[in-house]
Short mmCIF file of C-alpha atoms (C1' of nucleotides) in Angstrom, two decimals:
data_model
loop_
_atom_site.label_atom_id
_atom_site.label_comp_id
_atom_site.label_asym_id
_atom_site.label_seq_id
_atom_site.Cartn_x
_atom_site.Cartn_y
_atom_site.Cartn_z
CA MET S 5 -5.74 162.55 98.53
CA ARG S 6 -9.37 162.27 98.54
CA ILE S 7 -12.15 164.59 99.89
CA THR S 8 -15.05 162.39 101.12
CA TYR S 9 -18.73 164.26 101.43
CA LYS S 10 -17.81 164.18 105.43
CA GLY S 11 -14.63 165.81 104.45
CA ASP S 12 -16.55 168.38 102.09
CA TYR S 13 -18.90 168.90 105.10
CA ALA S 14 -16.22 169.67 107.74
CA LEU S 15 -14.80 172.27 104.99
CA LYS S 16 -17.79 173.98 104.25
CA ALA S 17 -18.73 173.80 108.12
CA ILE S 18 -15.28 175.52 108.90
CA LEU S 19 -15.77 178.36 106.17
CA ASP S 20 -19.47 178.92 107.58
CA LEU S 21 -17.91 179.68 111.15
CA ALA S 22 -15.34 181.85 109.29
CA ILE S 23 -18.57 183.68 107.57
CA HIS S 24 -19.81 184.27 111.28
CA TYR S 25 -16.49 185.44 112.92
CA TYR S 26 -16.30 188.73 114.46
CA ASP S 27 -14.39 190.43 116.85
CA LYS S 28 -17.06 189.20 119.78
CA PRO S 29 -18.00 185.39 118.27
CA VAL S 30 -21.46 184.48 118.45
CA PRO S 31 -22.03 180.79 118.69
CA VAL S 32 -23.38 179.15 115.64
CA ARG S 33 -26.35 176.35 116.12
CA ILE S 34 -25.80 173.36 114.08
CA GLN S 35 -29.34 173.44 112.96
CA HIS S 36 -28.94 176.92 111.40
CA MET S 37 -25.77 175.52 109.68
CA ALA S 38 -27.00 172.54 109.13
CA GLY S 39 -30.07 174.22 106.93
CA ARG S 40 -27.79 176.73 105.29
CA LEU S 41 -25.69 173.94 104.17
CA ASP S 42 -28.01 171.40 103.41
CA ILE S 43 -26.34 168.77 105.72
CA PRO S 44 -28.05 166.30 107.77
CA ILE S 45 -28.09 167.60 111.03
CA LYS S 46 -27.12 164.32 112.78
CA PHE S 47 -24.47 163.58 110.65
CA LEU S 48 -22.96 167.41 110.87
CA GLU S 49 -22.81 167.00 114.57
CA GLN S 50 -20.57 164.05 114.05
CA VAL S 51 -18.33 166.06 111.98
CA LEU S 52 -18.13 169.12 114.24
CA LEU S 53 -17.48 166.91 117.09
CA GLU S 54 -14.27 165.62 115.37
CA LEU S 55 -13.16 169.19 114.28
CA LYS S 56 -13.52 169.88 117.90
CA LYS S 57 -10.99 167.30 118.71
CA GLY S 58 -8.80 168.39 116.17
CA GLY S 59 -8.79 171.59 117.63
CA PHE S 60 -10.54 173.82 114.78
CA VAL S 61 -13.38 174.75 116.49
CA GLU S 62 -14.74 175.36 120.00
CA SER S 63 -18.62 174.78 121.33
CA ARG S 64 -20.71 176.25 123.90
CA ARG S 65 -23.24 174.18 125.56
CA GLY S 66 -26.48 175.26 127.20
CA LYS S 67 -29.71 177.46 125.80
CA VAL S 68 -27.37 180.12 123.59
CA GLY S 69 -24.73 177.50 122.68
CA GLY S 70 -23.59 176.56 119.17
CA TYR S 71 -19.90 176.24 117.87
CA LEU S 72 -17.52 178.71 117.23
CA LEU S 73 -13.91 179.06 115.19
CA ALA S 74 -11.26 178.16 117.51
CA ARG S 75 -8.98 180.84 116.36
CA PRO S 76 -9.17 183.40 113.24
CA PRO S 77 -9.86 182.35 109.77
CA SER S 78 -6.71 183.78 108.66
CA LYS S 79 -4.93 181.20 111.07
CA ILE S 80 -6.57 178.47 109.57
CA SER S 81 -5.27 176.77 106.60
CA LEU S 82 -6.95 174.70 104.30
CA GLY S 83 -3.87 172.44 104.59
CA GLN S 84 -4.43 171.93 108.16
CA VAL S 85 -7.74 170.77 107.59
CA VAL S 86 -7.47 168.96 104.95
CA ARG S 87 -4.44 166.52 106.26
CA PHE S 88 -6.96 166.06 109.21
CA ILE S 89 -10.08 164.86 107.02
CA ALA S 90 -8.73 163.23 103.73
CA SER S 91 -6.60 160.15 103.37
CA PRO S 92 -3.33 160.12 101.23
CA VAL S 93 -2.62 159.49 97.93
CA GLU S 94 -0.74 156.37 97.94
CA PRO S 95 -2.71 153.03 98.08
CA ILE S 96 -2.28 151.22 101.29
CA ALA S 97 0.02 148.96 100.10
CA CYS S 98 2.70 151.91 99.95
CA VAL S 99 1.86 153.18 103.48
CA GLU S 100 1.50 150.81 105.76
CA ASP S 101 4.82 148.81 107.54
CA GLY S 102 3.18 145.48 107.06
CA TYR S 103 2.36 146.39 103.25
CA LYS S 104 1.39 143.90 100.88
CA GLY S 105 2.34 145.00 97.63
CA CYS S 106 5.45 146.92 97.18
CA ARG S 107 7.93 143.91 97.44
CA ASP S 108 11.50 144.04 96.51
CA ILE S 109 12.34 146.26 93.41
CA TYR S 110 8.84 147.22 92.87
CA LYS S 111 9.14 148.83 96.31
CA CYS S 112 9.86 152.45 95.99
CA VAL S 113 9.71 153.27 92.04
CA PHE S 114 6.10 154.52 92.19
CA ARG S 115 6.41 156.04 95.49
CA ASP S 116 8.89 158.58 95.03
CA VAL S 117 6.30 160.19 92.49
CA TRP S 118 3.61 160.37 94.96
CA GLN S 119 5.51 161.70 97.39
CA ARG S 120 6.34 164.43 94.75
CA VAL S 121 2.74 164.91 94.30
CA SER S 122 1.85 165.14 98.26
CA ALA S 123 4.41 167.61 98.30
CA ALA S 124 2.99 169.60 95.38
CA THR S 125 -0.54 169.43 96.92
CA MET S 126 0.67 170.53 100.44
CA ARG S 127 2.49 173.52 98.92
CA ILE S 128 -1.00 174.58 97.21
CA ILE S 129 -3.24 174.06 100.18
CA ASP S 130 -1.03 175.01 103.13
CA GLY S 131 -0.95 178.53 101.17
CA VAL S 132 -4.54 178.99 101.60
CA THR S 133 -6.57 180.37 104.72
CA PHE S 134 -9.74 180.41 104.97
CA SER S 135 -10.01 184.15 104.77
CA ASP S 136 -8.39 183.92 101.74
CA LEU S 137 -11.49 181.52 100.81
CA LEU S 138 -13.60 184.49 102.56
CA GLU S 139 -12.32 186.92 100.28
CA SER S 140 -12.62 184.86 96.80
CA LEU S 141 -16.65 184.27 98.56
CA ASN S 142 -16.99 187.99 98.87
CA ARG S 143 -15.48 188.52 95.02
CA LYS S 144 -17.76 186.04 93.58
CA ASP S 145 -20.57 187.61 95.64
CA LYS S 146 -20.19 190.78 93.88
CA GLU S 147 -19.74 189.58 90.36
CA GLN S 148 -23.06 188.10 90.64
CA MET S 149 -24.37 191.91 91.80
CA VAL S 150 -23.60 193.06 88.68
CA TYR S 151 -25.51 190.44 86.87
CA GLN S 152 -28.43 190.76 89.24
CA ILE S 153 -28.83 194.50 88.51
CA MET K 1 -6.91 161.72 93.28
CA ARG K 2 -6.67 158.34 95.05
CA ILE K 3 -4.60 155.21 94.04
CA THR K 4 -6.83 151.86 94.72
CA TYR K 5 -5.29 148.57 95.21
CA LYS K 6 -6.36 147.53 91.84
CA GLY K 7 -4.62 150.92 90.23
CA ASP K 8 -1.81 150.26 92.15
CA TYR K 9 -1.68 146.35 90.56
CA ALA K 10 -2.48 147.75 86.92
CA LEU K 11 0.76 150.36 87.40
CA LYS K 12 3.04 147.49 88.42
CA ALA K 13 1.74 145.33 85.53
CA ILE K 14 2.70 147.54 82.95
CA LEU K 15 5.96 148.35 84.78
CA ASP K 16 6.33 144.33 84.46
CA LEU K 17 5.54 144.32 80.69
CA ALA K 18 8.08 147.28 80.28
CA ILE K 19 10.61 145.22 81.95
CA HIS K 20 9.93 142.35 79.74
CA TYR K 21 9.71 144.75 76.56
CA TYR K 22 12.66 143.88 74.15
CA ASP K 23 12.72 145.01 70.56
CA LYS K 24 11.04 141.43 69.49
CA PRO K 25 8.81 141.43 72.43
CA VAL K 26 7.91 138.18 73.66
CA PRO K 27 4.10 137.89 75.48
CA VAL K 28 4.29 137.80 79.42
CA ARG K 29 1.95 135.33 81.01
CA ILE K 30 -0.40 136.18 83.58
CA GLN K 31 0.33 133.75 85.58
CA HIS K 32 4.27 134.41 85.78
CA MET K 33 3.35 138.37 86.56
CA ALA K 34 0.84 137.28 89.12
CA GLY K 35 3.54 135.38 91.04
CA ARG K 36 6.33 138.17 90.28
CA LEU K 37 4.25 140.79 91.76
CA ASP K 38 2.12 138.71 94.54
CA ILE K 39 -1.61 139.49 92.76
CA PRO K 40 -4.15 136.93 92.72
CA ILE K 41 -4.53 135.46 89.38
CA LYS K 42 -8.11 136.00 88.34
CA PHE K 43 -7.82 139.83 89.73
CA LEU K 44 -4.95 140.37 87.47
CA GLU K 45 -7.08 138.85 84.45
CA GLN K 46 -9.16 141.85 85.04
CA VAL K 47 -7.03 144.26 85.64
CA LEU K 48 -5.03 143.60 82.64
CA LEU K 49 -8.49 143.32 80.39
CA GLU K 50 -9.03 146.66 81.56
CA LEU K 51 -5.68 148.13 80.41
CA LYS K 52 -6.19 146.36 77.08
CA LYS K 53 -9.63 147.97 76.50
CA GLY K 54 -7.50 151.44 77.60
CA GLY K 55 -4.93 150.76 74.76
CA PHE K 56 -2.12 150.46 77.13
CA VAL K 57 -1.51 146.51 76.41
CA GLU K 58 -2.16 144.04 73.78
CA SER K 59 -2.74 140.05 74.18
CA ARG K 60 -2.21 136.87 72.36
CA ARG K 61 -4.35 133.99 72.75
CA GLY K 62 -3.21 130.74 72.70
CA LYS K 63 -0.09 128.30 73.63
CA VAL K 64 2.77 130.75 73.31
CA GLY K 65 0.06 133.70 74.39
CA GLY K 66 0.53 136.40 76.89
CA TYR K 67 0.35 139.82 77.22
CA LEU K 68 2.54 142.51 75.85
CA LEU K 69 2.99 146.67 75.91
CA ALA K 70 1.09 148.34 73.42
CA ARG K 71 4.04 150.64 72.32
CA PRO K 72 7.24 151.37 74.08
CA PRO K 73 7.33 152.22 77.86
CA SER K 74 9.20 155.57 76.62
CA LYS K 75 5.62 156.65 75.15
CA ILE K 76 3.49 155.81 78.24
CA SER K 77 3.31 158.21 80.76
CA LEU K 78 2.56 157.72 84.53
CA GLY K 79 -0.16 160.18 83.66
CA GLN K 80 -1.68 158.58 80.81
CA VAL K 81 -2.59 155.25 83.21
CA VAL K 82 -3.24 157.14 86.16
CA ARG K 83 -5.98 159.24 84.54
CA PHE K 84 -7.58 155.90 83.39
CA ILE K 85 -7.57 153.86 86.69
CA ALA K 86 -7.51 156.52 89.34
CA SER K 87 -10.63 159.03 90.83
CA PRO K 88 -10.39 162.60 90.98
CA VAL K 89 -9.54 164.80 93.84
CA GLU K 90 -13.07 166.19 94.44
CA PRO K 91 -15.83 164.65 96.16
CA ILE K 92 -18.57 163.79 93.94
CA ALA K 93 -20.08 166.78 95.10
CA CYS K 94 -18.10 169.11 92.96
CA VAL K 95 -17.80 167.16 90.17
CA GLU K 96 -21.42 165.76 89.24
CA ASP K 97 -24.04 167.69 87.66
CA GLY K 98 -26.88 166.93 89.51
CA TYR K 99 -24.75 167.59 92.77
CA LYS K 100 -26.13 167.61 96.29
CA GLY K 101 -23.51 170.22 98.04
CA CYS K 102 -21.80 172.94 96.86
CA ARG K 103 -25.27 175.23 96.26
CA ASP K 104 -25.17 178.90 95.91
CA ILE K 105 -22.26 180.93 97.34
CA TYR K 106 -20.52 177.85 98.42
CA LYS K 107 -20.41 176.05 95.03
CA CYS K 108 -16.86 177.10 93.54
CA VAL K 109 -14.65 178.42 96.50
CA PHE K 110 -13.11 175.11 97.09
CA ARG K 111 -13.40 173.80 93.45
CA ASP K 112 -10.96 176.23 92.56
CA VAL K 113 -8.30 174.86 94.97
CA TRP K 114 -8.66 171.28 93.83
CA GLN K 115 -8.38 172.31 90.20
CA ARG K 116 -4.99 173.69 90.92
CA VAL K 117 -4.25 170.81 92.63
CA SER K 118 -5.14 168.34 90.11
CA ALA K 119 -3.16 170.75 87.46
CA ALA K 120 -0.08 170.42 89.68
CA THR K 121 -0.53 166.54 89.73
CA MET K 122 -1.05 166.36 86.17
CA ARG K 123 1.78 168.61 85.64
CA ILE K 124 4.26 165.91 87.66
CA ILE K 125 2.52 162.63 86.38
CA ASP K 126 2.36 163.40 82.94
CA GLY K 127 6.00 164.49 83.03
CA VAL K 128 7.13 160.73 83.84
CA THR K 129 7.46 157.82 81.81
CA PHE K 130 8.00 154.24 82.31
CA SER K 131 11.16 154.03 80.65
CA ASP K 132 12.00 156.68 83.30
CA LEU K 133 10.77 154.32 86.07
CA LEU K 134 12.89 151.43 84.42
CA GLU K 135 16.14 153.71 85.08
CA SER K 136 15.32 154.70 88.43
CA LEU K 137 14.53 150.63 89.04
CA ASN K 138 17.92 150.15 87.62
CA ARG K 139 19.34 152.54 89.73
CA LYS K 140 17.95 151.44 92.85
CA ASP K 141 19.25 147.69 91.97
CA LYS K 142 22.79 148.90 91.73
CA GLU K 143 22.65 150.55 94.74
CA GLN K 144 21.67 147.45 96.42
CA MET K 145 24.65 145.60 94.47
CA VAL K 146 27.14 147.93 96.72
CA TYR K 147 25.47 146.65 99.77
CA GLN K 148 25.63 143.34 98.68
CA ILE K 149 29.56 143.01 98.06
"C1'" DT O 18 -35.14 175.98 140.33
"C1'" DA O 19 -37.66 174.68 136.39
"C1'" DT O 20 -36.91 174.33 131.58
"C1'" DA O 21 -35.75 174.41 127.04
"C1'" DA O 22 -32.32 174.77 124.16
"C1'" DT O 23 -28.36 173.10 122.95
"C1'" DC O 24 -24.05 169.54 122.54
"C1'" DC O 25 -22.70 164.88 123.38
"C1'" DT O 26 -22.31 159.45 123.03
"C1'" DG O 27 -22.55 155.27 121.51
"C1'" DA O 28 -25.13 152.21 118.48
"C1'" DT O 29 -27.29 151.05 114.73
"C1'" DT O 30 -28.57 150.94 109.46
"C1'" DA O 31 -28.17 151.62 104.49
"C1'" DT O 32 -25.76 152.03 100.61
"C1'" DA O 33 -21.96 151.83 97.55
"C1'" DA O 34 -17.08 150.71 96.39
"C1'" DT O 35 -13.52 147.95 96.38
"C1'" DA O 36 -11.15 143.38 96.45
"C1'" DG O 37 -11.44 139.04 95.32
"C1'" DT O 38 -13.67 134.43 93.47
"C1'" DA O 39 -15.47 131.17 89.87
"C1'" DG O 40 -16.54 128.75 85.94
"C1'" DA O 41 -17.74 128.40 81.45
"C1'" DG O 42 -16.36 130.20 76.94
"C1'" DT O 43 -12.76 131.21 72.84
"C1'" DA O 44 -8.63 131.19 70.29
"C1'" DT O 45 -3.96 129.27 68.80
"C1'" DA O 46 0.44 126.53 68.22
"C1'" DC O 47 1.71 122.03 68.04
"C1'" DG Y 1 -7.96 117.12 68.73
"C1'" DT Y 2 -5.84 118.66 72.78
"C1'" DA Y 3 -3.22 121.49 75.71
"C1'" DT Y 4 -2.75 126.07 77.17
"C1'" DA Y 5 -3.46 130.50 77.10
"C1'" DC Y 6 -6.39 134.71 77.20
"C1'" DT Y 7 -12.01 136.42 77.55
"C1'" DC Y 8 -15.91 137.17 79.28
"C1'" DT Y 9 -19.90 137.40 82.77
"C1'" DA Y 10 -21.59 136.77 87.27
"C1'" DC Y 11 -21.12 136.14 91.81
"C1'" DT Y 12 -19.76 136.96 96.77
"C1'" DA Y 13 -17.48 138.90 100.73
"C1'" DT Y 14 -15.24 142.83 103.17
"C1'" DT Y 15 -14.62 147.32 104.02
"C1'" DA Y 16 -15.69 152.31 103.68
"C1'" DT Y 17 -19.09 155.92 103.58
"C1'" DA Y 18 -23.14 158.10 104.75
"C1'" DA Y 19 -26.36 158.69 107.28
"C1'" DT Y 20 -30.12 157.52 111.14
"C1'" DC Y 21 -31.42 156.83 116.23
"C1'" DA Y 22 -32.39 157.10 120.94
"C1'" DG Y 23 -31.45 159.00 124.67
"C1'" DG Y 24 -28.01 161.66 128.26
"C1'" DA Y 25 -25.17 165.57 129.74
"C1'" DT Y 26 -24.54 170.88 129.77
"C1'" DT Y 27 -26.06 175.40 130.74
"C1'" DA Y 28 -28.20 180.12 130.37
"C1'" DT Y 29 -31.92 181.99 131.60
"C1'" DA Y 30 -36.71 183.12 132.95
#
DNA sequence: TATAATCCTGATTATAATAGTAGAGTATAC
DNA sequence: GTATACTCTACTATTATAATCAGGATTATA
């Protein structure tokens, strides 16, 4: 598993939408989000479009348009998003059908280990929702407060 | 963490040397190993040279030269090699000092999770040595025997 | 209904990582 | 000395990633 910049942007975008998620959701404009997160606007557009295809976010067009979370933060786990945006652990050789490496005896010796790693990883990221992340965000903010006084 | 082809080759190279590791080690020629593993010779050369720099293998030049394991397979863990050849989980943004993303409040919310993932991963791959892999290799061979009879 | 603010679509470019190639050089056994 | 192996440096091709650009489609509101 590897998180690229694009994937990192996607996670931060969802977190940003989670921060702005109230009972009556107000659409968040790409421009504003891009400013807050320091992401090139046009690049963030692409990221959000993909997230929309993935069913994580929705959008409203027109004058008061913008993006909003498709469901409450507590219903979106980190695992769901990461599986959508990140690559698996194994090299392509071990994953593809018409793989190049992994012939004969060498085929599965490492693969078993990669699968154990994947399983352990999933167990962790499936256990973290975006409302959990919001909480730890608030906790961090409070800690900062103390220092600022 | 992500295993590239090069990394995959490195692991298989060490496994091959482990297979040919006896009390009196006999150097394994690059050419032969490349043939067995179906890896371009010149590419495997580079891989082995790096593994030498990493202290995993040794080499003998000249007519009866070749590569051999620097220490017994039971003393080489998968973790040691993977840390040497693979990249971490996080995007560069979270790792570097002069990072681009991860400003302000967003800085550490995901990072904590990535670190938990890394820790869990290390726990697994540090617990597997190349003699363990040899064992499971033999086990798989035996299973195949049964079917062949 | 005009219009302004927004999302949407596709193509294009720039940079870096990865994978692989080439060839001259150095040590060693016989 | 020579054949055979590793050693080293540089290069090229391919792919992935990151970012940009130009225009088009949609829609709330004045």
